[in-house]
Each structure stands twice: as C-alpha cells, then as structure tokens.
Amino acid sequence: MTHVEDELISQPECWTRAAALAAAHTAALPAPGERVAIVGCGTSYFMAQSAAALREGAGQGETDAFAASEFPRGRAYDRVVALTRSGTTTEVLDLLAELKGRTRTTAITADPHTPVMTAADDLVVMEFADERSVVQTRFATTALTLLRAHLGLHTDAVVADARTALATPLPDGLVECAQFSFLGAGWTVGLANEAGLKMREAALAWTETYPAMEYRHGPISISTTGTATWMFGDAPEGLAEQVRATGALWVPSGLDPLAELVRAQRLAVAVAAAKGLDPDRPRHLTRSVILAP
C-alpha cells in the first residue's frame, strides 16, 4: 500500500479527532463578525476556498480566500488564517512575517517543529493528520473538518459518508475515462478544484474544474464518450441530462461533498495504478515548496 492510500483511508478517524479538537481552539479560530482571510498554497488554497464560502454562508462574517502569494496587501482583515501542512512553505511564512504585529494570524498545521510555530500569533497543530506523502489527502480534509466543526457544520453523518466513500466501488468505466471534469457550487467549488489537482498530481490525468453553472458556457464542449463529469453537491437543474446527452459519464454526488472528495482521491490512486504510476512519486513535486532567498 502506498503512503497516499494508507493516509486517505485514515480520514474518518482524523475527522472525528478534528471535530473534537475544535472546541479547545475557539480562541484561535475566527470569531463571529470578524473580517477574515484564509490563505494557503496548492491544496491548502482550495480548502481555504471551501472554508471561506462556508463561513460567509453561515453568516459568520465576510471571508475571503487567497493563494498566499496573491494576498492583497492593502486590504484590512481582523484575522488571517493560514493552512499549511508542512509549516515551511515560503509564501505562507513570508505573508505571516509581513502581517506580524498588525493583523492577528492563525496557522493550522501538522508539524509542531517548523518555522510556522513562531510565525503565527495563534496555532492549531494536528500532528495526527500529518502525512509522509507528497500528495495531500488527510491533512487537507481534516483542516476543513476542523473549520466546519468550529462553524457548527460538522456531524457524525459526514464521517459515516466518508466510510461509505472508502467502501463503495467506483462507478463502472470511470477509471478508464480519458478526461475528467469536476464541478461545484458555493463551498464545493474548492472541493472540485482539489479533486482536479489530485488527479493531475497523482495520475497525470487531463482534468478541468468549474463552477457548475459555468460548465454550459463553453466547457461542456469537451464532454463526449470516454470523458466523465463529476458533480460535488447538488447539480443545477437539467445539467445531468445535458452532460449525459453528450455521451459522457455523469457522476452525481450521493454523499456529503467532503466524502465525495475522498472518492475522488481514490479515483486518482486507481488511475495512477492503471497507468503504472507511483502516486507517492508525483512528477516534479516536493512535499513543501521552499524557495531560496
């Protein structure tokens, strides 16, 4: 079993631990009414997108998401939350250093022995969700679970759905598809983006991601026999029928969207195996991007 496989199957237990941890870190996490930005790089950026949409949708306050390198320096926030598995990513550390003393910062990380421990004002450390793999799975979803629990949006049903996602076979013909489109709406756009990233990283697959309502504005033209379109959350009316009419495989969301991401992670591993690729050795990637001064 690869590191990626071993780590992705541990997600139900990690989510349960993160949900229990949330109450102990209330002071470190955004308070209702705060104006908040959530930042990260790669996978963590996509989790930031989902978390920001969830928080603002829950009426907790204006919340933005940015890649750490694209944070708007002239914009004021009450708190900036950084998601960083390794605690060593250059763009995140540079941003936290710049904000020190003028904006309250929180880092959610997996490694307590890294520079982020002194770079941020507040910390949430989830060592139990750390990973050996380059390709992120459980840290990302566990960090999002922590934030969902903090917002009161996590339930035991989410964990049950994750177990179902791990136990249920993937749809027939899905692994053999030549192209994959992942769609989301609201908070699930970030999940769709992450699903596409997993497929590119682990399986070198041709994947595209869009807000679901945008799919009919051009991207549906690539749908045909031998491609797949996967919806995270509820699909816009009529979209499933339109995609099926192209000959493409339509994959509906039957589980909590975060559990659907677990299914997409499994797909990435399965496609990698079918191509003879090692998902623990993704091409051109390292576990953390550390830039020389």
Coordinates of C-alpha atoms in Angstrom, one line a residue:
M1 CA 0.0 0.0 0.0
T2 CA 1.3 3.5 -0.9
H3 CA 1.6 6.3 1.6
V4 CA -1.3 8.1 -0.2
E5 CA -3.6 5.0 0.1
D6 CA -2.7 4.5 3.8
E7 CA -3.3 8.1 4.6
L8 CA -6.6 8.6 2.7
I9 CA -8.2 5.6 4.4
S10 CA -7.5 7.1 7.8
Q11 CA -9.7 10.2 7.1
P12 CA -12.8 9.1 9.0
E13 CA -10.8 8.8 12.2
C14 CA -8.9 12.0 11.6
W15 CA -12.1 13.9 11.0
T16 CA -13.6 12.6 14.3
R17 CA -10.5 13.8 16.2
A18 CA -10.5 17.2 14.5
A19 CA -14.2 17.8 15.3
A20 CA -13.4 17.1 18.9
L21 CA -10.4 19.4 18.8
A22 CA -12.4 22.4 17.5
A23 CA -13.9 23.4 20.9
A24 CA -10.5 23.6 22.5
H25 CA -9.2 26.1 19.9
T26 CA -12.2 28.5 19.8
A27 CA -9.9 31.5 20.7
A28 CA -7.5 30.7 17.9
L29 CA -10.2 30.4 15.2
P30 CA -12.3 33.2 13.7
A31 CA -14.9 34.7 15.9
P32 CA -18.4 35.6 14.6
G33 CA -18.3 39.0 13.0
E34 CA -14.6 39.1 12.3
R35 CA -13.5 40.0 8.8
V36 CA -11.3 37.1 7.8
A37 CA -9.0 35.9 5.0
I38 CA -8.0 32.3 4.7
V39 CA -4.8 31.5 2.8
G40 CA -2.8 28.6 1.6
C41 CA -0.9 27.2 -1.3
G42 CA -2.0 24.4 -3.7
T43 CA -4.3 22.0 -1.9
S44 CA -4.5 24.3 1.2
Y45 CA -5.6 27.2 -1.0
F46 CA -8.5 25.1 -2.3
M47 CA -9.5 24.1 1.2
A48 CA -9.4 27.8 2.0
Q49 CA -11.9 28.5 -0.8
S50 CA -14.3 26.0 0.7
A51 CA -13.8 27.2 4.3
A52 CA -14.3 30.8 3.3
A53 CA -17.6 30.1 1.4
L54 CA -18.9 28.0 4.3
R55 CA -18.1 30.7 6.9
E56 CA -19.6 33.5 5.0
G57 CA -22.6 31.4 4.0
A58 CA -23.2 30.6 7.7
G59 CA -23.5 34.3 8.4
Q60 CA -20.3 34.4 10.5
G61 CA -18.7 37.4 8.6
E62 CA -17.1 38.5 5.4
T63 CA -14.5 35.8 4.5
D64 CA -12.1 35.7 1.6
A65 CA -9.7 33.0 0.3
F66 CA -6.4 33.7 -1.4
A67 CA -3.3 31.8 -2.6
A68 CA -0.7 33.1 -0.1
S69 CA 1.3 34.7 -2.9
E70 CA -1.8 36.7 -4.1
F71 CA -2.9 38.1 -0.7
P72 CA -4.0 41.8 -1.2
R73 CA -1.5 43.7 0.9
G74 CA -3.7 46.8 1.1
R75 CA -6.8 45.1 2.4
A76 CA -7.6 45.1 6.1
Y77 CA -8.7 42.0 8.0
D78 CA -9.3 41.2 11.6
R79 CA -7.7 37.8 11.3
V80 CA -5.8 35.8 8.6
V81 CA -5.8 32.1 8.9
A82 CA -3.1 30.1 7.1
L83 CA -3.4 26.5 6.2
T84 CA 0.0 24.8 5.9
R85 CA 0.6 21.1 6.3
S86 CA 4.4 21.4 6.5
G87 CA 4.7 24.7 8.2
T88 CA 7.6 25.5 5.9
T89 CA 6.0 26.9 2.7
T90 CA 7.9 30.0 1.7
E91 CA 4.9 32.1 0.5
V92 CA 2.9 31.4 3.7
L93 CA 5.8 32.2 6.0
D94 CA 6.6 35.4 4.1
L95 CA 3.0 36.6 4.4
L96 CA 2.8 35.8 8.2
A97 CA 6.0 37.7 8.7
E98 CA 4.6 40.7 6.9
L99 CA 1.4 40.6 8.9
K100 CA 3.2 40.2 12.3
G101 CA 2.2 43.0 14.7
R102 CA -0.6 44.5 12.6
T103 CA -3.1 41.6 11.8
R104 CA -3.9 38.7 14.1
T105 CA -2.8 35.4 12.4
T106 CA -3.6 31.8 13.0
A107 CA -1.8 28.8 11.5
I108 CA -3.3 25.4 11.1
T109 CA -0.5 22.9 10.6
A110 CA 0.5 19.3 11.1
D111 CA 4.1 19.7 12.2
P112 CA 5.0 21.4 15.5
H113 CA 8.7 21.6 14.7
T114 CA 8.7 24.1 11.9
P115 CA 9.0 27.9 11.4
V116 CA 5.3 28.5 11.4
M117 CA 5.2 27.8 15.1
T118 CA 6.7 31.2 15.8
A119 CA 5.5 33.0 12.6
A120 CA 1.8 33.0 13.6
D121 CA 0.1 34.5 16.7
D122 CA -2.2 31.5 17.3
L123 CA -1.8 27.9 16.4
V124 CA -3.8 24.7 15.8
V125 CA -1.5 21.7 15.5
M126 CA -2.9 18.4 14.2
E127 CA 0.0 16.0 14.3
F128 CA -2.3 13.1 13.9
A129 CA -3.2 14.3 10.4
D130 CA 0.4 14.7 9.2
E131 CA 1.4 12.8 6.1
R132 CA 4.5 11.1 4.6
S133 CA 3.1 11.5 1.1
V134 CA 3.8 14.5 -1.2
V135 CA 0.2 14.3 -2.4
Q136 CA -2.1 15.7 0.3
T137 CA -5.2 13.9 1.4
R138 CA -6.0 13.7 5.1
F139 CA -4.4 16.9 6.3
A140 CA -6.4 19.0 3.9
T141 CA -9.8 17.4 4.6
T142 CA -9.0 17.3 8.4
A143 CA -8.2 21.0 8.4
L144 CA -11.5 21.7 6.6
T145 CA -13.3 19.5 9.1
L146 CA -11.9 21.4 12.0
L147 CA -13.2 24.6 10.5
R148 CA -16.6 23.1 9.7
A149 CA -16.9 21.9 13.3
H150 CA -15.9 25.3 14.5
L151 CA -18.9 26.7 12.5
G152 CA -21.2 24.0 13.8
L153 CA -21.5 22.4 10.3
H154 CA -19.9 19.0 11.0
T155 CA -22.0 16.0 12.0
D156 CA -21.3 12.3 12.6
A157 CA -23.1 11.7 9.3
V158 CA -20.1 13.2 7.4
V159 CA -17.8 10.6 9.0
A160 CA -20.3 7.9 8.1
D161 CA -20.3 9.1 4.5
A162 CA -16.5 9.0 4.4
R163 CA -16.6 5.4 5.4
T164 CA -19.1 4.7 2.7
A165 CA -16.8 6.5 0.2
L166 CA -14.0 4.2 1.1
A167 CA -16.0 1.0 1.0
T168 CA -18.1 1.6 -2.2
P169 CA -16.7 0.6 -5.6
L170 CA -16.1 3.4 -8.0
P171 CA -18.6 3.7 -10.9
D172 CA -18.1 1.3 -13.8
G173 CA -16.0 2.8 -16.6
L174 CA -14.8 5.8 -14.6
V175 CA -11.1 4.7 -14.2
E176 CA -10.9 4.2 -18.0
C177 CA -12.1 7.7 -18.9
A178 CA -9.6 9.9 -20.8
Q179 CA -10.7 13.2 -19.3
F180 CA -12.4 14.3 -16.1
S181 CA -14.3 17.5 -15.3
F182 CA -15.2 18.3 -11.6
L183 CA -17.9 20.7 -10.8
G184 CA -19.0 22.5 -7.7
A185 CA -21.2 25.3 -6.4
G186 CA -20.7 27.6 -3.4
W187 CA -18.4 25.9 -0.9
T188 CA -17.9 22.8 -3.1
V189 CA -16.1 24.7 -5.9
G190 CA -13.0 24.4 -3.7
L191 CA -13.5 20.7 -3.4
A192 CA -13.9 20.4 -7.2
N193 CA -10.7 22.3 -7.6
E194 CA -8.9 19.9 -5.2
A195 CA -10.3 16.8 -6.9
G196 CA -8.8 18.0 -10.2
L197 CA -5.5 18.8 -8.5
K198 CA -5.4 15.2 -7.0
M199 CA -5.9 13.7 -10.5
R200 CA -3.2 15.8 -12.0
E201 CA -0.7 15.2 -9.2
A202 CA -1.1 11.5 -8.6
A203 CA -2.3 10.3 -12.1
L204 CA -1.1 12.9 -14.6
A205 CA -4.7 13.0 -15.8
W206 CA -6.4 15.6 -18.0
T207 CA -8.7 17.3 -15.6
E208 CA -10.7 20.5 -15.6
T209 CA -12.7 22.2 -12.8
Y210 CA -15.5 24.7 -12.9
P211 CA -18.4 26.2 -11.0
A212 CA -21.3 24.1 -12.2
M213 CA -23.3 26.9 -13.8
E214 CA -20.3 27.8 -15.8
Y215 CA -20.0 24.4 -17.4
R216 CA -22.6 25.2 -20.0
H217 CA -20.7 28.3 -21.0
G218 CA -18.2 26.5 -23.2
P219 CA -16.5 23.7 -21.2
I220 CA -19.3 21.2 -21.9
S221 CA -18.0 21.1 -25.5
I222 CA -15.2 18.7 -24.4
S223 CA -17.8 16.2 -23.0
T224 CA -18.1 13.1 -25.1
T225 CA -17.9 9.4 -24.9
G226 CA -14.9 8.4 -22.8
T227 CA -15.0 11.5 -20.6
A228 CA -16.5 12.0 -17.1
T229 CA -18.2 14.9 -15.4
W230 CA -18.4 14.7 -11.6
M231 CA -20.7 16.9 -9.5
F232 CA -19.8 17.9 -5.9
G233 CA -23.1 18.7 -4.2
D234 CA -26.5 19.3 -5.9
A235 CA -26.4 19.8 -9.6
P236 CA -28.2 22.7 -11.4
E237 CA -31.5 21.6 -12.9
G238 CA -31.1 19.9 -16.3
L239 CA -27.2 19.7 -16.2
A240 CA -27.0 16.0 -15.7
E241 CA -29.3 15.3 -18.7
Q242 CA -27.3 17.7 -20.9
V243 CA -24.0 16.0 -20.0
R244 CA -25.4 12.5 -20.5
A245 CA -26.6 13.6 -23.9
T246 CA -23.0 14.2 -25.0
G247 CA -22.2 10.6 -24.3
A248 CA -20.0 11.5 -21.2
L249 CA -20.3 9.6 -17.9
W250 CA -22.2 11.7 -15.3
V251 CA -21.1 11.1 -11.7
P252 CA -23.7 12.5 -9.2
S253 CA -22.9 13.4 -5.6
G254 CA -24.7 10.9 -3.3
L255 CA -22.6 11.7 -0.2
D256 CA -21.6 14.7 1.8
P257 CA -19.3 16.7 -0.6
L258 CA -16.3 16.2 1.6
A259 CA -16.8 12.5 1.5
E260 CA -17.1 12.8 -2.3
L261 CA -13.6 14.2 -2.3
V262 CA -12.4 11.0 -0.6
R263 CA -13.9 9.1 -3.6
A264 CA -12.1 11.4 -6.0
Q265 CA -8.8 10.7 -4.1
R266 CA -9.5 7.0 -4.6
L267 CA -10.0 7.6 -8.3
A268 CA -6.7 9.4 -8.5
V269 CA -4.9 6.4 -7.0
A270 CA -6.8 4.0 -9.2
V271 CA -6.0 5.9 -12.4
A272 CA -2.4 6.1 -11.3
A273 CA -2.3 2.3 -10.8
A274 CA -3.9 1.7 -14.2
K275 CA -1.1 3.9 -15.8
G276 CA 1.6 2.1 -13.9
L277 CA 2.4 5.3 -11.9
D278 CA 3.5 5.6 -8.3
P279 CA 1.3 8.2 -6.6
D280 CA 3.9 8.6 -3.9
R281 CA 6.4 9.9 -6.5
P282 CA 4.5 12.7 -8.4
R283 CA 6.3 14.2 -11.2
H284 CA 8.2 17.5 -10.5
L285 CA 6.7 17.8 -7.0
T286 CA 8.1 18.0 -3.5
R287 CA 6.3 17.8 -0.1
S288 CA 6.8 21.6 0.5
V289 CA 7.8 24.4 -1.8
I290 CA 10.7 26.2 -0.1
L291 CA 12.2 29.0 -2.2
A292 CA 15.8 30.1 -1.8
P293 CA 16.3 33.7 -0.7

